[in-house]
Short mmCIF file of C-alpha atoms and ligand atoms in Angstrom, two decimals:
data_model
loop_
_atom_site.label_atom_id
_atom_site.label_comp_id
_atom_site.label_asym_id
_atom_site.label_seq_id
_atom_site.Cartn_x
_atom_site.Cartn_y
_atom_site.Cartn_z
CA UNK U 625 0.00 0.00 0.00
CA UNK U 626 1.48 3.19 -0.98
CA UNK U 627 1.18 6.14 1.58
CA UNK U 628 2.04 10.04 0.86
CA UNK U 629 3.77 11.66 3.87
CA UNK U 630 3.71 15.45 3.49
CA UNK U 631 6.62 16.84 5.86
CA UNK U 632 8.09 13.21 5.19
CA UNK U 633 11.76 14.76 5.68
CA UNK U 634 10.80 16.64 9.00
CA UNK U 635 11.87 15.28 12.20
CA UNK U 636 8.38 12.98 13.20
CA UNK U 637 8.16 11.98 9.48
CA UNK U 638 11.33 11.01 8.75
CA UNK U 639 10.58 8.41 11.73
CA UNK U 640 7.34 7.62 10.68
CA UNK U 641 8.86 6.61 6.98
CA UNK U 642 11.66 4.70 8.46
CA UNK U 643 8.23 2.65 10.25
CA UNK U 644 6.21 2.50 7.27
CA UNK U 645 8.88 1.11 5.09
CA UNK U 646 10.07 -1.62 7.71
CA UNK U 647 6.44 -2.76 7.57
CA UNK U 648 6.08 -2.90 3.94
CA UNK U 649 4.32 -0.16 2.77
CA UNK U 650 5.40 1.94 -0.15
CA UNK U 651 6.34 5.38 1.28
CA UNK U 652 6.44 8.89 -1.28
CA UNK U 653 7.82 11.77 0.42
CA UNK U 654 6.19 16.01 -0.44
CA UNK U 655 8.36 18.78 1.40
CA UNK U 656 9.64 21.88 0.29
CA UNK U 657 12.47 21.36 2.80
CA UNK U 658 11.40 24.85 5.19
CA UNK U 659 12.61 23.00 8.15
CA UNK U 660 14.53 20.09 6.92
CA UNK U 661 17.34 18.39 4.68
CA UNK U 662 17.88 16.30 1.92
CA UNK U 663 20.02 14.00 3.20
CA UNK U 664 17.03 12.65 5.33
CA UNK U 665 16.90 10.43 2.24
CA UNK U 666 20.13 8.45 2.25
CA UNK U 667 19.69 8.18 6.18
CA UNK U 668 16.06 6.62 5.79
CA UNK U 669 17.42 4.35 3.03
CA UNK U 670 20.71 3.51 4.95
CA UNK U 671 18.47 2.79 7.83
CA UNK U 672 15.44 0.74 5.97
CA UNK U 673 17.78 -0.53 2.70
CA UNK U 674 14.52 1.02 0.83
CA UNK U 675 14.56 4.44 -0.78
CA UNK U 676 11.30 6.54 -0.43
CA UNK U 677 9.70 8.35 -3.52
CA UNK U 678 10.40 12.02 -2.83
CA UNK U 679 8.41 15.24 -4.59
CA UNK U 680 10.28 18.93 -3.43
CA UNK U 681 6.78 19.98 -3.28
CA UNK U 682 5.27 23.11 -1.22
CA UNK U 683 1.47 21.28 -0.95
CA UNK U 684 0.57 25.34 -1.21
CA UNK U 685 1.45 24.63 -4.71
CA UNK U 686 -1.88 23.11 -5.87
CA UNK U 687 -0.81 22.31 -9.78
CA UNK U 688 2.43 20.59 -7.94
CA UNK U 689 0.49 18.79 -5.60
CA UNK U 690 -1.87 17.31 -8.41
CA UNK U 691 0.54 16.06 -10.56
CA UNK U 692 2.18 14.21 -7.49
CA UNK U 693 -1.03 13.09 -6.87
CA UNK U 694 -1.43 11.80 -11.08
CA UNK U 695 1.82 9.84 -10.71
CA UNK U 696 1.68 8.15 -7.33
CA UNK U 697 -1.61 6.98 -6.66
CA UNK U 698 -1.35 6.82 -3.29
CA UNK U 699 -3.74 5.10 -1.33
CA UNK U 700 -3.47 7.00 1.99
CA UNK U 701 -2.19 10.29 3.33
CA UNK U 702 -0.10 10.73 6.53
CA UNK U 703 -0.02 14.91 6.62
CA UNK U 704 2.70 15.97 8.79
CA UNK U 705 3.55 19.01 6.96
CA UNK U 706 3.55 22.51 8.53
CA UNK U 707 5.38 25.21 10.76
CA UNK U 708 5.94 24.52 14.05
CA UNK U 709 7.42 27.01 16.03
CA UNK U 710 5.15 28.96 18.63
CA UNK U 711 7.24 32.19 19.61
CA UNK U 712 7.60 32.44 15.62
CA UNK U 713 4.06 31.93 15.22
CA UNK U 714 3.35 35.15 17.19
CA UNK U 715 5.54 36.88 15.17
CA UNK U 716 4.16 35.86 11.86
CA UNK U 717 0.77 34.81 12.08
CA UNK U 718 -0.04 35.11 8.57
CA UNK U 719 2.75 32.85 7.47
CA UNK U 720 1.35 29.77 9.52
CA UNK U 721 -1.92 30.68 8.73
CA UNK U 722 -1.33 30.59 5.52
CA UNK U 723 1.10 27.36 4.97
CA UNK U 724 -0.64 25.16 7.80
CA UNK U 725 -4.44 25.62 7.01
CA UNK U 726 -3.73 26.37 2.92
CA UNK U 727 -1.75 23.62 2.62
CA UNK U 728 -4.22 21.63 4.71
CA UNK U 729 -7.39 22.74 2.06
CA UNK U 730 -5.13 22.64 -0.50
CA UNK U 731 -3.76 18.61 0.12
CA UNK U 732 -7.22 17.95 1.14
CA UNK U 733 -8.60 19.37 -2.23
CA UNK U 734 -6.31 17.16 -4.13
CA UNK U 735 -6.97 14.01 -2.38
CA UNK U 736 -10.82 14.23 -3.21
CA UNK U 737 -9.92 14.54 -6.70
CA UNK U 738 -8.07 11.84 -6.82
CA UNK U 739 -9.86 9.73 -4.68
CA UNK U 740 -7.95 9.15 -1.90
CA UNK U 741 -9.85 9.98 1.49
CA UNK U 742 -8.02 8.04 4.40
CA UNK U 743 -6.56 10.99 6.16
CA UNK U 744 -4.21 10.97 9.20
CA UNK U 745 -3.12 14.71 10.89
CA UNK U 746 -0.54 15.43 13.06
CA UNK U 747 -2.16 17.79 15.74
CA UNK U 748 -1.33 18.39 19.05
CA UNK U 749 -1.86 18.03 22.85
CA UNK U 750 -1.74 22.23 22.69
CA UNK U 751 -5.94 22.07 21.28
CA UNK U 752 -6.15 21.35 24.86
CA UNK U 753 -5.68 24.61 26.06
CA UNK U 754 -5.16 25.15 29.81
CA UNK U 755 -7.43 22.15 30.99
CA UNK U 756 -8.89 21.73 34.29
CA UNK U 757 -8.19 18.20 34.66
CA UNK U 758 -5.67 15.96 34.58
CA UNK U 759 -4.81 13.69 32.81
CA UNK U 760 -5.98 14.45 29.31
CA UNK U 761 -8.74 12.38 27.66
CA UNK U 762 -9.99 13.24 23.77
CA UNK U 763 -13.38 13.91 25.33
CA UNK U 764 -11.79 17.03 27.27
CA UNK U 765 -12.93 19.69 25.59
CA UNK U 766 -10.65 21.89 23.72
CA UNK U 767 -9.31 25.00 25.28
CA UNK U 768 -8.01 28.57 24.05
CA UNK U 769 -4.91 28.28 22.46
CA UNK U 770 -2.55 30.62 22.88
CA UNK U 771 -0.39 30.95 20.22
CA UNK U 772 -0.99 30.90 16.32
CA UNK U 773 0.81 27.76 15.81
CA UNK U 774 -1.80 26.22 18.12
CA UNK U 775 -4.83 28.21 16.56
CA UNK U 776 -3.93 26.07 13.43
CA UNK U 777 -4.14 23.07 14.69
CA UNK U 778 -7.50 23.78 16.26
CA UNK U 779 -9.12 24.82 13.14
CA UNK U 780 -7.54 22.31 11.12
CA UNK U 781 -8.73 19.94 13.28
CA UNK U 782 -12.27 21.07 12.92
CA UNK U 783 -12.21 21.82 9.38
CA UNK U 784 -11.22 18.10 8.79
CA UNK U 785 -13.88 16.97 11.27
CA UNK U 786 -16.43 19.07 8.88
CA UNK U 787 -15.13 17.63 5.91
CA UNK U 788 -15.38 13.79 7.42
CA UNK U 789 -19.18 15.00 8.18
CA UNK U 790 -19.89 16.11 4.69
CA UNK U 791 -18.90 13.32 2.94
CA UNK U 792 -19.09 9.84 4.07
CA UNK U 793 -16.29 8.54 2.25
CA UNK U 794 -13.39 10.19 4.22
CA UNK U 795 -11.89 8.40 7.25
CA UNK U 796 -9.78 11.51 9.31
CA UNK U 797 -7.92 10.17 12.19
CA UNK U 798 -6.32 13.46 14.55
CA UNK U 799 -3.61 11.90 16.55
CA UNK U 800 -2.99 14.30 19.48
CA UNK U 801 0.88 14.16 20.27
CA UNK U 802 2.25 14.89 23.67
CA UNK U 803 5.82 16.07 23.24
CA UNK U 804 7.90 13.66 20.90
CA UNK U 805 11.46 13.31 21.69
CA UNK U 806 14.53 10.89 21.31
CA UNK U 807 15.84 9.67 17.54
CA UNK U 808 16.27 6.36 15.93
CA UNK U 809 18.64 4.30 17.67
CA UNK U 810 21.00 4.16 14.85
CA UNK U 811 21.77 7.61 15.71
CA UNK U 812 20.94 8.67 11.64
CA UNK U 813 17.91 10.13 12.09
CA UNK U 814 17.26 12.71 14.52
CA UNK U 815 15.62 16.52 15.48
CA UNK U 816 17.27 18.83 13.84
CA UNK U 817 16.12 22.78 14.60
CA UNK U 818 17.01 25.35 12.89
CA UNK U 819 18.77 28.53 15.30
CA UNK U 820 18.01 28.08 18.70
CA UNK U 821 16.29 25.59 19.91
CA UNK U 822 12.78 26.11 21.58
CA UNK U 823 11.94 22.59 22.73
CA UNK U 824 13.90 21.46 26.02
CA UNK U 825 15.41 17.88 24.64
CA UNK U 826 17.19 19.51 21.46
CA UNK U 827 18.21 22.25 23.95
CA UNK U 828 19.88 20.10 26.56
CA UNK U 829 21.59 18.19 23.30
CA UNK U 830 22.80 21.26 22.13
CA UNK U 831 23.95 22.02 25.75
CA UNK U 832 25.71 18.40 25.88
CA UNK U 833 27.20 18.70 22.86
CA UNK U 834 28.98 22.18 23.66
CA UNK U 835 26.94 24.28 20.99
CA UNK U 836 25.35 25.80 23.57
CA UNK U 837 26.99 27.75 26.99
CA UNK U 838 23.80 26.49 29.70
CA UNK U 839 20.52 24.97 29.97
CA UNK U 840 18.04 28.07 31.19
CA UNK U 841 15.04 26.15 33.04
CA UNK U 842 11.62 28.04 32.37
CA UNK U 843 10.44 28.73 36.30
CA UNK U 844 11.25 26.52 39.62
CA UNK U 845 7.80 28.08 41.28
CA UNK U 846 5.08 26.06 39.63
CA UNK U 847 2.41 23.88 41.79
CA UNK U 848 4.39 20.67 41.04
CA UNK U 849 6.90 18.05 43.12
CA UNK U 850 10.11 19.98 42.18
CA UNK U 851 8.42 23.07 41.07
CA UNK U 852 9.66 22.77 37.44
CA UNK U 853 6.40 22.21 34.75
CA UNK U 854 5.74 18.35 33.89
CA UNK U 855 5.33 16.65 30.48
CA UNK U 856 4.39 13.59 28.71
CA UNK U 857 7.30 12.97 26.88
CA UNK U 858 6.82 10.62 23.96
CA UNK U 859 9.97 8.48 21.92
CA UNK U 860 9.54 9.67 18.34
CA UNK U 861 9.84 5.84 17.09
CA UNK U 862 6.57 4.95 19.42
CA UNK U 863 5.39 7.96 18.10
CA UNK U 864 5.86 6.38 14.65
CA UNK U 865 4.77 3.07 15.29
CA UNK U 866 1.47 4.78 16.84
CA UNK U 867 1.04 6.38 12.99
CA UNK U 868 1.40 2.65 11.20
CA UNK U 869 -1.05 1.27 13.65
CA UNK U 870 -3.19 4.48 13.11
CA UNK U 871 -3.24 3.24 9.54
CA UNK U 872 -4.20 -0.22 10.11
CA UNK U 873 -7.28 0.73 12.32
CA UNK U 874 -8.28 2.96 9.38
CA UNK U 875 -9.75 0.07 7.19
CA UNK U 876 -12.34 -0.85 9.95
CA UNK U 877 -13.01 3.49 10.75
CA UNK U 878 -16.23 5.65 9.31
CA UNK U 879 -15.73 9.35 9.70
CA UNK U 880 -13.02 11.05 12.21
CA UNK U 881 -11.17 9.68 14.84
CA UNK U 882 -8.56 11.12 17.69
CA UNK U 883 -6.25 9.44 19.80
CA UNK U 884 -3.78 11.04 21.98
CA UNK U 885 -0.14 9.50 21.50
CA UNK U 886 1.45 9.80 25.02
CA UNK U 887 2.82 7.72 27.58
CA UNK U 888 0.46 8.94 30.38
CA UNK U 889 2.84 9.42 32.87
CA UNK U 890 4.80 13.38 33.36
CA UNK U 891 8.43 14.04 33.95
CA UNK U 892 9.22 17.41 35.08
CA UNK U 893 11.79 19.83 33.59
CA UNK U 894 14.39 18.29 36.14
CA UNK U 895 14.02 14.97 36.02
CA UNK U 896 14.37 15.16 32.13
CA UNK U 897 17.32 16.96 32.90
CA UNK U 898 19.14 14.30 35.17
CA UNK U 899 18.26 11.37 32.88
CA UNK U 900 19.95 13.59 30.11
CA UNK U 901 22.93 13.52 32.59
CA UNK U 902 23.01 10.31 33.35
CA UNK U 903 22.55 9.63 30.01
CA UNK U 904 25.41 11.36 28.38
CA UNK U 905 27.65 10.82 31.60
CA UNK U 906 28.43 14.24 32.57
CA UNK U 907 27.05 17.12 34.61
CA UNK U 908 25.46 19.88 32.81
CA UNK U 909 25.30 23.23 33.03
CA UNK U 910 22.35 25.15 33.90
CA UNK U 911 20.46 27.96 35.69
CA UNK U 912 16.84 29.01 36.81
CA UNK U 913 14.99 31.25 34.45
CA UNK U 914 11.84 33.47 34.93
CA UNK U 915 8.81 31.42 33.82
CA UNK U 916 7.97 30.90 30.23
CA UNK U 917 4.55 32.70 28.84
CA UNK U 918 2.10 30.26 28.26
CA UNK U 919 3.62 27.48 29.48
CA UNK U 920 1.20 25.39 31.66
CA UNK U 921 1.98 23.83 34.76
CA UNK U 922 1.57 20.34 33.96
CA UNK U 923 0.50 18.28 31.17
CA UNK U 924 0.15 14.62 30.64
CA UNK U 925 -2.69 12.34 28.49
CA UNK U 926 -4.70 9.14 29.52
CA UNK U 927 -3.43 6.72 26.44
CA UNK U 928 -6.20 4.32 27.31
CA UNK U 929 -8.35 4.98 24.23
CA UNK U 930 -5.30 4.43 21.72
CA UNK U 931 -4.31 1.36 23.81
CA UNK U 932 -7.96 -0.36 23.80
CA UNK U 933 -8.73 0.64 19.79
CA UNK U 934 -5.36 0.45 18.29
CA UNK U 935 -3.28 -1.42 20.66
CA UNK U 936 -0.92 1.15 21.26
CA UNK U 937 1.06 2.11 24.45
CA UNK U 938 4.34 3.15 24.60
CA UNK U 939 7.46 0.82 24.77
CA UNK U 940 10.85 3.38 25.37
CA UNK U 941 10.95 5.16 29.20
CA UNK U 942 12.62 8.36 29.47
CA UNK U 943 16.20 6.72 29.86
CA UNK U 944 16.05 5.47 26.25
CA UNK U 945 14.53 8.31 24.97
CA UNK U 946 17.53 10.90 26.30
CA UNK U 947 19.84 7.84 25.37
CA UNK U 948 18.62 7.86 21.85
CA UNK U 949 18.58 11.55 21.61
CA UNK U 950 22.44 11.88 22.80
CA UNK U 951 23.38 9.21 20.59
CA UNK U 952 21.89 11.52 17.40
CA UNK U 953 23.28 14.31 18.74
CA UNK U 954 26.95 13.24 19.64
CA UNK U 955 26.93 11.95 15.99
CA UNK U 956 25.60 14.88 14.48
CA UNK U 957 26.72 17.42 16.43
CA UNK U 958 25.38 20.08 13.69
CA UNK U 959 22.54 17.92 12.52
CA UNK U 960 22.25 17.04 9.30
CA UNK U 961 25.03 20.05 8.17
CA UNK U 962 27.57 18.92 6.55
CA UNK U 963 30.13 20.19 9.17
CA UNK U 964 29.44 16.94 10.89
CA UNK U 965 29.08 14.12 8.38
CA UNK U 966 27.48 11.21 10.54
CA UNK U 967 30.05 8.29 11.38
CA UNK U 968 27.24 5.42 11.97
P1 NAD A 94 9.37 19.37 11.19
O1 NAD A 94 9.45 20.83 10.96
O2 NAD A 94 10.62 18.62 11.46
O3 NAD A 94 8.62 18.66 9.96
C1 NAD A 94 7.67 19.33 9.16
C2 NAD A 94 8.11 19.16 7.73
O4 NAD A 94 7.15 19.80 6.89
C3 NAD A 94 9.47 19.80 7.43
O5 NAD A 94 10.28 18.84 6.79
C4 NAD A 94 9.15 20.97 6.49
O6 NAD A 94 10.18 21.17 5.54
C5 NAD A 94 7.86 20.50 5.85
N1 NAD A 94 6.94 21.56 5.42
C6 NAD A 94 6.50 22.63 6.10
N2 NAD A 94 5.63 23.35 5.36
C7 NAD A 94 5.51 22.68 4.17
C8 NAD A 94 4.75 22.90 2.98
N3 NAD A 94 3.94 23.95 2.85
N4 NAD A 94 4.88 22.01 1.95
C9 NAD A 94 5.71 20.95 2.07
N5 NAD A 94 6.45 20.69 3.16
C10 NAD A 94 6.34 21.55 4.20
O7 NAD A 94 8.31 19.14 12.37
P2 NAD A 94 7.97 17.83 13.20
O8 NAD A 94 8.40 18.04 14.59
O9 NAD A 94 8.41 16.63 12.46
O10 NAD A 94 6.38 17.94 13.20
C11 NAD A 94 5.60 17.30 12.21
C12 NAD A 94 4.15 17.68 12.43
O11 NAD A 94 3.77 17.29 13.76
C13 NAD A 94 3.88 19.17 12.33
O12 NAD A 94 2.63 19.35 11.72
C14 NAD A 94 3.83 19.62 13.76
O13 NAD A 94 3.04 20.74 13.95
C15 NAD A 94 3.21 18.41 14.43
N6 NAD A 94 3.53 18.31 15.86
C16 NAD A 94 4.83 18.34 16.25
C17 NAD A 94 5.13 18.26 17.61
C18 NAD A 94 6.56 18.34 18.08
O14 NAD A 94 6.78 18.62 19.26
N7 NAD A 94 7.56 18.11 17.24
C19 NAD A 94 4.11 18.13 18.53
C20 NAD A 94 2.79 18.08 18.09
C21 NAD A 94 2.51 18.17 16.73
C1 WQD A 95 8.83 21.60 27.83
C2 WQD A 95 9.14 22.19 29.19
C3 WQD A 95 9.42 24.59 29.21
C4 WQD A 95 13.04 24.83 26.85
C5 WQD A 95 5.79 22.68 22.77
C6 WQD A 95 4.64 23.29 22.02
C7 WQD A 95 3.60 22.26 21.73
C8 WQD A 95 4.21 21.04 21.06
C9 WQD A 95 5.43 20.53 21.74
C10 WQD A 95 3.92 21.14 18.72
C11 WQD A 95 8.39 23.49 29.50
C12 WQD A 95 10.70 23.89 29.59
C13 WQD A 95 11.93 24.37 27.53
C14 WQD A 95 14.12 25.40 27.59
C15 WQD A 95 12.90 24.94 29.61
N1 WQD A 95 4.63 21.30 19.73
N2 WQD A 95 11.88 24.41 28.89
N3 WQD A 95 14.00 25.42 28.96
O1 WQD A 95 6.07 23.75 25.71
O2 WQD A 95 5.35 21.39 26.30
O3 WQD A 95 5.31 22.13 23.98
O4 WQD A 95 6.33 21.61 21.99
O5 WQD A 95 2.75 20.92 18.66
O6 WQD A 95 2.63 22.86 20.94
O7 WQD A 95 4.09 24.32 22.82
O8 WQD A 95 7.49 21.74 25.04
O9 WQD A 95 9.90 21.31 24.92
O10 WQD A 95 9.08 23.68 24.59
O11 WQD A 95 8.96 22.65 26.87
O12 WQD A 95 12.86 24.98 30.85
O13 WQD A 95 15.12 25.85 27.04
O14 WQD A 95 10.54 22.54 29.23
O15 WQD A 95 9.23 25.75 29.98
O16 WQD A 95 8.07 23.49 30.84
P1 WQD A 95 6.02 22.34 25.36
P2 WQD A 95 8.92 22.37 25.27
#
């Protein structure tokens, strides 16, 4: 069965290629490369001994998009593609407005025409909003996002649920990620941001790996154990496994679906921060910082409903996760640049 990954060479889709292919399906690759490289293509086939199909595609780009669609005849579409930075998004709205829910209509647009309406989105645990409970089911309602980046996912989210609605022949499933870290274990795939990092993991990696001076911690006042805000953090390659077995469900699915893809249990800022330690055998630097707008205290997901309807739960624990992620960055100290040719 061939599948079309948009964002395919981004960070969770490079992962979630590296799955599909191990499990036999056909994967073809559309990214403009915004936030991503090239080389993402020998790694995947070094990794899988399979080659993706790969398009250079903006899915803005609706004549592009089409004649993707004419050649490939893909059966299924895993749509990863988007931004994804949230201070950024404040700073240019219309820009993520514009790529994530254009290229949303746009891909969706194409895949009627051609046929194809099994659908699987990458959204977020950030439609949540600030809840009021804890831990996160789907049936919590969604909050007030507050960022752009997280506006996009909410409406993209209900303009697919609308579209599901409409037309009985689409099958939408919205998996809900927590917050994916960690890399392949060969070390040749991996997160790669561009500038400074905004996510904690990559930030501590960059710390490790002497590209950065000192981990800055986001507030040690919060309502929690250690005071520092608490997570769900998520290995990208369960994360990726959770998409193939996303797929699978779809044949028996009518209409829209979401799971959450978490591991249901919080680590906080800290204890992140030790495994990383322990994990790359040395102490790290780092200070307190003021708090962080908009981060909220504490955020973790109940995984039962993708663990009784798809059979998923998570496998790797935080230790394997900061293991994984040191072992990407140590080899690639400047990602995929070519400062730093891999050695694996
Ligand atoms: P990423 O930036 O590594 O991957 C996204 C890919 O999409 C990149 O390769 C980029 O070049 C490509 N892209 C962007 N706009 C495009 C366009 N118009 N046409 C073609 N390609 C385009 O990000 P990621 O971390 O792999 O995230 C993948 C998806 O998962 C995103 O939609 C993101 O919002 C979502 N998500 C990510 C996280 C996270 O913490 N990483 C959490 C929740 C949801
Ligand atoms: C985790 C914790 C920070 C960096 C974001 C998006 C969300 C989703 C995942 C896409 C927080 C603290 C961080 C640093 C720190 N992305 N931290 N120092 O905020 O849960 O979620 O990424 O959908 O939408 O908002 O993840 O990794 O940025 O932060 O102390 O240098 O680490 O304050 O408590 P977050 P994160």
């Amino acid at each position: 069965m061939k599948i079309l990954v948009t964002g395919g060479a981004g960070y969770i889709g490079s992962h979630t290629c590296v799955r599909l292919l191990e499990e036999g399906y056909e994967a073809v690759i559309v990214d403009d490369l915004s936030n991503s490289s090239i080389v993402v293509l020998d790694r995947i086939e070094q990794i899988t001994g399979k080659r993706p199909g790969f398009y250079p595609v903006n899915i803005c780009c609706k004549k592009e998009l089409d004649e993707v669609f004419e050649v490939e005849k893909p059966e299924a579409v895993i749509h990863f593609a988007g931004f994804k930075a949230v201070g950024e998004s404040v700073q240019k709205p219309m820009e993520y407005y514009s790529n994530n829910i254009s290229g949303t209509l746009t891909l969706t647009e194409c895949m009627k025409k051609h046929g194809v309406f099994s659908l699987i989105f990458s959204s977020s645990a950030t439609v949540y909003g600030e809840p009021d409970r804890m831990p996160l089911g789907e049936d919590c309602p969604k909050g007030v996002c507050t960022n752009p980046y997280g506006w996009t996912k909410w409406m993209i989210e209900q303009i697919l649920t609308d579209i599901a609605a409409a037309d009985e022949r689409w099958k939408v499933t919205l998996l809900r990620y927590f917050n994916p870290i960690g890399a392949h274990e060969s070390g040749l795939i991996g997160e790669d941001p561009k500038g400074i990092p905004n996510n904690l993991l990559p930030y501590i990696a960059q710390v490790a790996v002497g590209r950065r001076e000192c981990l800055g911690v986001f507030g040690n006042d919060y309502d929690t154990p250690d005071g520092t805000c608490i997570r769900d953090y998520i290995h990208v390659c369960d994360l990726a496994r959770g998409h193939v077995m996303a797929l699978d469900h779809m044949k028996d699915q009518n209409g829209t679906e979401i799971f959450n893809l978490g591991s249901g249990r919080g680590y906080s800022v800290l204890e992140v921060f030790h495994a990383f330690e322990n994990a790359c055998g040395k102490k790290l630097p780092m200070e307190f910082r003021p708090r962080r707008a908009g981060d909220i205290p504490v955020s973790y997901c109940d995984p039962e409903k993708a663990r009784k309807i798809l059979g998923f739960s998570t496998e790797f624990d935080i230790e394997k996760m900061c293991a994984d992620s040191w072992n990407w960055q140590k080899k690639n100290p400047y990602g995929y640049g070519e400062n730093a040719p891999c050695e694996a």
